[in-house]
CSV table of N, CA and C in Angstrom, one decimal:
chain,number,residue,atom,x,y,z
A,3,MET,N,19.8,8.8,3.7
A,3,MET,CA,18.9,7.8,4.2
A,3,MET,C,19.5,6.5,3.7
A,4,GLY,N,19.5,5.5,4.6
A,4,GLY,CA,20.1,4.2,4.3
A,4,GLY,C,19.2,3.4,3.4
A,5,ARG,N,19.8,2.5,2.7
A,5,ARG,CA,19.1,1.6,1.8
A,5,ARG,C,18.5,0.4,2.6
A,6,ILE,N,17.3,0.1,2.4
A,6,ILE,CA,16.6,-1.0,3.1
A,6,ILE,C,16.7,-2.2,2.3
A,7,ALA,N,17.2,-3.3,2.9
A,7,ALA,CA,17.3,-4.6,2.2
A,7,ALA,C,16.1,-5.4,2.6
A,8,MET,N,15.5,-6.1,1.6
A,8,MET,CA,14.4,-7.0,1.9
A,8,MET,C,14.8,-8.3,2.3
A,9,ASN,N,14.4,-8.8,3.4
A,9,ASN,CA,14.7,-10.1,3.9
A,9,ASN,C,13.7,-11.1,3.4
A,10,LYS,N,14.1,-12.1,2.6
A,10,LYS,CA,13.1,-13.0,2.0
A,10,LYS,C,12.3,-13.8,3.0
A,11,GLU,N,12.8,-14.0,4.3
A,11,GLU,CA,12.1,-14.7,5.3
A,11,GLU,C,11.1,-13.8,6.0
A,12,TYR,N,11.2,-12.5,5.9
A,12,TYR,CA,10.3,-11.6,6.5
A,12,TYR,C,9.0,-11.6,5.8
A,13,VAL,N,7.9,-11.7,6.5
A,13,VAL,CA,6.6,-11.7,5.9
A,13,VAL,C,6.0,-10.3,6.3
A,14,PRO,N,6.0,-9.4,5.4
A,14,PRO,CA,5.4,-8.0,5.7
A,14,PRO,C,3.9,-8.1,6.1
A,15,GLU,N,3.5,-7.1,6.8
A,15,GLU,CA,2.1,-7.1,7.2
A,15,GLU,C,1.1,-7.2,6.0
A,16,TRP,N,1.5,-6.6,4.9
A,16,TRP,CA,0.6,-6.5,3.8
A,16,TRP,C,0.4,-7.9,3.1
A,17,ASP,N,1.3,-8.9,3.4
A,17,ASP,CA,1.2,-10.2,2.9
A,17,ASP,C,0.2,-11.1,3.7
A,18,GLN,N,-0.2,-10.6,4.8
A,18,GLN,CA,-1.1,-11.3,5.7
A,18,GLN,C,-2.5,-11.2,5.2
A,19,PRO,N,-3.4,-12.2,5.5
A,19,PRO,CA,-4.7,-12.2,5.0
A,19,PRO,C,-5.4,-10.9,5.5
A,20,ALA,N,-6.2,-10.3,4.6
A,20,ALA,CA,-6.9,-9.0,5.0
A,20,ALA,C,-8.0,-9.3,5.9
A,21,THR,N,-8.1,-8.5,6.9
A,21,THR,CA,-9.2,-8.6,7.9
A,21,THR,C,-10.0,-7.2,7.8
A,22,ARG,N,-11.3,-7.3,7.9
A,22,ARG,CA,-12.1,-6.1,7.8
A,22,ARG,C,-12.6,-5.8,9.2
A,23,THR,N,-12.5,-4.5,9.6
A,23,THR,CA,-13.1,-4.1,10.8
A,23,THR,C,-14.2,-3.1,10.5
A,24,GLU,N,-15.0,-2.8,11.5
A,24,GLU,CA,-16.1,-1.9,11.2
A,24,GLU,C,-15.6,-0.6,10.7
A,25,GLU,N,-14.5,-0.1,11.2
A,25,GLU,CA,-13.9,1.2,10.8
A,25,GLU,C,-13.6,1.1,9.3
A,26,SER,N,-13.0,0.0,8.8
A,26,SER,CA,-12.6,-0.1,7.4
A,26,SER,C,-13.8,-0.2,6.5
A,27,THR,N,-14.9,-0.6,7.0
A,27,THR,CA,-16.1,-0.8,6.1
A,27,THR,C,-17.0,0.4,6.1
A,28,VAL,N,-16.7,1.4,7.0
A,28,VAL,CA,-17.6,2.5,7.1
A,28,VAL,C,-17.4,3.5,6.0
A,29,ASN,N,-16.2,3.6,5.4
A,29,ASN,CA,-16.0,4.5,4.3
A,29,ASN,C,-16.8,4.2,3.1
A,30,LYS,N,-17.8,5.0,2.9
A,30,LYS,CA,-18.8,4.7,1.8
A,30,LYS,C,-18.2,5.2,0.4
A,31,ASN,N,-17.2,6.0,0.4
A,31,ASN,CA,-16.6,6.6,-0.8
A,31,ASN,C,-15.7,5.5,-1.5
A,32,ALA,N,-15.2,4.6,-0.7
A,32,ALA,CA,-14.3,3.6,-1.3
A,32,ALA,C,-15.1,2.5,-1.9
A,33,VAL,N,-14.7,2.0,-3.1
A,33,VAL,CA,-15.3,0.9,-3.8
A,33,VAL,C,-14.5,-0.3,-3.5
A,34,SER,N,-14.9,-1.1,-2.6
A,34,SER,CA,-14.2,-2.3,-2.1
A,34,SER,C,-14.0,-3.3,-3.2
A,35,GLY,N,-12.7,-3.7,-3.4
A,35,GLY,CA,-12.4,-4.8,-4.3
A,35,GLY,C,-12.3,-4.4,-5.7
A,36,VAL,N,-12.7,-3.2,-6.1
A,36,VAL,CA,-12.7,-2.8,-7.5
A,36,VAL,C,-11.3,-2.2,-7.8
A,37,LYS,N,-10.7,-2.8,-8.8
A,37,LYS,CA,-9.4,-2.3,-9.3
A,37,LYS,C,-9.5,-1.7,-10.7
A,38,GLN,N,-8.6,-0.8,-11.0
A,38,GLN,CA,-8.5,-0.2,-12.3
A,38,GLN,C,-7.1,-0.3,-12.8
A,39,ILE,N,-7.0,-0.7,-14.0
A,39,ILE,CA,-5.7,-0.9,-14.6
A,39,ILE,C,-5.2,0.5,-15.0
A,40,VAL,N,-3.9,0.8,-14.6
A,40,VAL,CA,-3.3,2.1,-14.9
A,40,VAL,C,-1.9,1.9,-15.3
A,41,THR,N,-1.3,2.9,-16.0
A,41,THR,CA,0.1,2.9,-16.3
A,41,THR,C,0.7,3.9,-15.4
A,42,ILE,N,1.8,3.5,-14.7
A,42,ILE,CA,2.5,4.4,-13.8
A,42,ILE,C,4.0,4.2,-14.0
A,43,ARG,N,4.7,5.3,-13.9
A,43,ARG,CA,6.2,5.2,-14.1
A,43,ARG,C,6.8,5.2,-12.7
A,44,LEU,N,7.5,4.2,-12.4
A,44,LEU,CA,8.2,4.0,-11.1
A,44,LEU,C,9.7,3.9,-11.3
A,45,ASP,N,10.5,4.3,-10.3
A,45,ASP,CA,11.9,4.1,-10.4
A,45,ASP,C,12.2,2.6,-10.4
A,46,VAL,N,13.2,2.3,-11.3
A,46,VAL,CA,13.5,0.9,-11.5
A,46,VAL,C,13.9,0.2,-10.2
A,47,ASP,N,14.8,0.8,-9.4
A,47,ASP,CA,15.3,0.2,-8.2
A,47,ASP,C,14.1,-0.1,-7.2
A,48,MET,N,13.2,0.8,-7.2
A,48,MET,CA,12.0,0.6,-6.2
A,48,MET,C,11.2,-0.5,-6.7
A,49,LEU,N,10.9,-0.6,-8.0
A,49,LEU,CA,10.1,-1.7,-8.5
A,49,LEU,C,10.7,-3.0,-8.3
A,50,GLU,N,12.0,-3.1,-8.6
A,50,GLU,CA,12.8,-4.3,-8.4
A,50,GLU,C,12.7,-4.8,-6.9
A,51,TRP,N,12.8,-3.8,-6.0
A,51,TRP,CA,12.7,-4.1,-4.6
A,51,TRP,C,11.4,-4.7,-4.2
A,52,PHE,N,10.3,-4.2,-4.7
A,52,PHE,CA,9.0,-4.8,-4.5
A,52,PHE,C,8.9,-6.2,-5.1
A,53,LYS,N,9.4,-6.3,-6.3
A,53,LYS,CA,9.3,-7.6,-7.0
A,53,LYS,C,10.2,-8.7,-6.3
A,54,SER,N,11.2,-8.2,-5.7
A,54,SER,CA,12.2,-9.2,-5.0
A,54,SER,C,11.5,-10.0,-3.9
A,55,ALA,N,10.4,-9.5,-3.4
A,55,ALA,CA,9.7,-10.3,-2.3
A,55,ALA,C,8.8,-11.4,-2.9
A,56,GLY,N,8.8,-11.5,-4.2
A,56,GLY,CA,8.0,-12.5,-4.9
A,56,GLY,C,6.7,-12.0,-5.4
A,57,PRO,N,5.8,-13.0,-5.8
A,57,PRO,CA,4.5,-12.6,-6.4
A,57,PRO,C,3.7,-11.7,-5.5
A,58,GLY,N,2.9,-10.9,-6.1
A,58,GLY,CA,2.1,-10.0,-5.3
A,58,GLY,C,2.6,-8.6,-5.1
A,59,TYR,N,3.6,-8.2,-5.9
A,59,TYR,CA,4.2,-6.9,-5.8
A,59,TYR,C,3.2,-5.8,-6.1
A,60,GLN,N,2.3,-6.0,-7.0
A,60,GLN,CA,1.4,-4.9,-7.3
A,60,GLN,C,0.4,-4.7,-6.1
A,61,THR,N,0.1,-5.8,-5.4
A,61,THR,CA,-0.8,-5.7,-4.2
A,61,THR,C,0.0,-5.0,-3.1
A,62,ARG,N,1.3,-5.3,-2.9
A,62,ARG,CA,2.1,-4.6,-1.9
A,62,ARG,C,2.2,-3.1,-2.2
A,63,ILE,N,2.4,-2.7,-3.5
A,63,ILE,CA,2.5,-1.3,-3.8
A,63,ILE,C,1.2,-0.7,-3.5
A,64,ASN,N,0.1,-1.3,-3.9
A,64,ASN,CA,-1.2,-0.7,-3.6
A,64,ASN,C,-1.5,-0.5,-2.1
A,65,GLN,N,-1.0,-1.5,-1.3
A,65,GLN,CA,-1.2,-1.4,0.2
A,65,GLN,C,-0.4,-0.2,0.7
A,66,VAL,N,0.8,-0.1,0.3
A,66,VAL,CA,1.7,1.0,0.8
A,66,VAL,C,1.0,2.4,0.4
A,67,LEU,N,0.5,2.5,-0.8
A,67,LEU,CA,-0.2,3.7,-1.2
A,67,LEU,C,-1.4,4.0,-0.4
A,68,ARG,N,-2.2,2.9,-0.2
A,68,ARG,CA,-3.4,3.0,0.6
A,68,ARG,C,-3.1,3.5,2.0
A,69,GLU,N,-2.1,2.9,2.7
A,69,GLU,CA,-1.7,3.3,4.0
A,69,GLU,C,-1.3,4.8,4.0
A,70,TYR,N,-0.5,5.2,3.0
A,70,TYR,CA,-0.1,6.6,2.9
A,70,TYR,C,-1.4,7.5,2.7
A,71,MET,N,-2.3,7.1,1.9
A,71,MET,CA,-3.5,7.9,1.6
A,71,MET,C,-4.3,8.0,2.9
A,72,GLU,N,-4.5,6.9,3.6
A,72,GLU,CA,-5.3,7.0,4.9
A,72,GLU,C,-4.6,7.8,5.9
A,73,ALA,N,-3.3,7.7,6.1
A,73,ALA,CA,-2.6,8.5,7.1
A,73,ALA,C,-2.7,10.0,6.8
A,74,ASN,N,-2.7,10.3,5.5
A,74,ASN,CA,-2.8,11.7,5.1
A,74,ASN,C,-4.2,12.2,5.2
A,75,ARG,N,-5.2,11.4,4.9
A,75,ARG,CA,-6.6,11.8,5.0
A,75,ARG,C,-6.9,12.1,6.5
A,76,VAL,N,-6.4,11.3,7.4
A,76,VAL,CA,-6.7,11.6,8.8
A,76,VAL,C,-6.0,12.9,9.2
A,77,ARG,N,-4.8,13.1,8.8
A,77,ARG,CA,-4.0,14.3,9.1
A,77,ARG,C,-4.8,15.5,8.5
A,78,ALA,N,-5.2,15.5,7.3
A,78,ALA,CA,-5.9,16.6,6.6
A,78,ALA,C,-7.2,16.9,7.4
A,79,GLN,N,-7.9,15.8,7.8
A,79,GLN,CA,-9.2,16.1,8.5
A,79,GLN,C,-8.9,16.7,9.9
A,80,GLY,N,-7.8,16.3,10.5
A,80,GLY,CA,-7.4,17.0,11.8
A,80,GLY,C,-7.1,18.4,11.6
A,81,GLU,N,-6.5,18.8,10.5
A,81,GLU,CA,-6.1,20.2,10.3
A,81,GLU,C,-7.3,21.0,10.0
A,82,GLN,N,-8.4,20.5,9.4
A,82,GLN,CA,-9.6,21.2,9.1
A,82,GLN,C,-10.4,21.5,10.3
A,83,HIS,N,-10.2,20.8,11.4
A,83,HIS,CA,-11.1,21.0,12.6
A,83,HIS,C,-10.4,21.9,13.6
């Protein structure tokens, strides 16, 4: 798998202002806006890649993890039906 270079001029989708839709507010299990401080071990090169885009790297990591969670939640629900 090739290495992905971050273009500093590129504004990733997760850096855009958040917009809420009815679908995103329906999930009653999610506690919107509440964060918990955790300690997590990450590969150094991956962490540096997220940091290289500037401030907000923790928010970007959180958004990537949320997208992964939501994609897999939908897939798991589809497999159960």
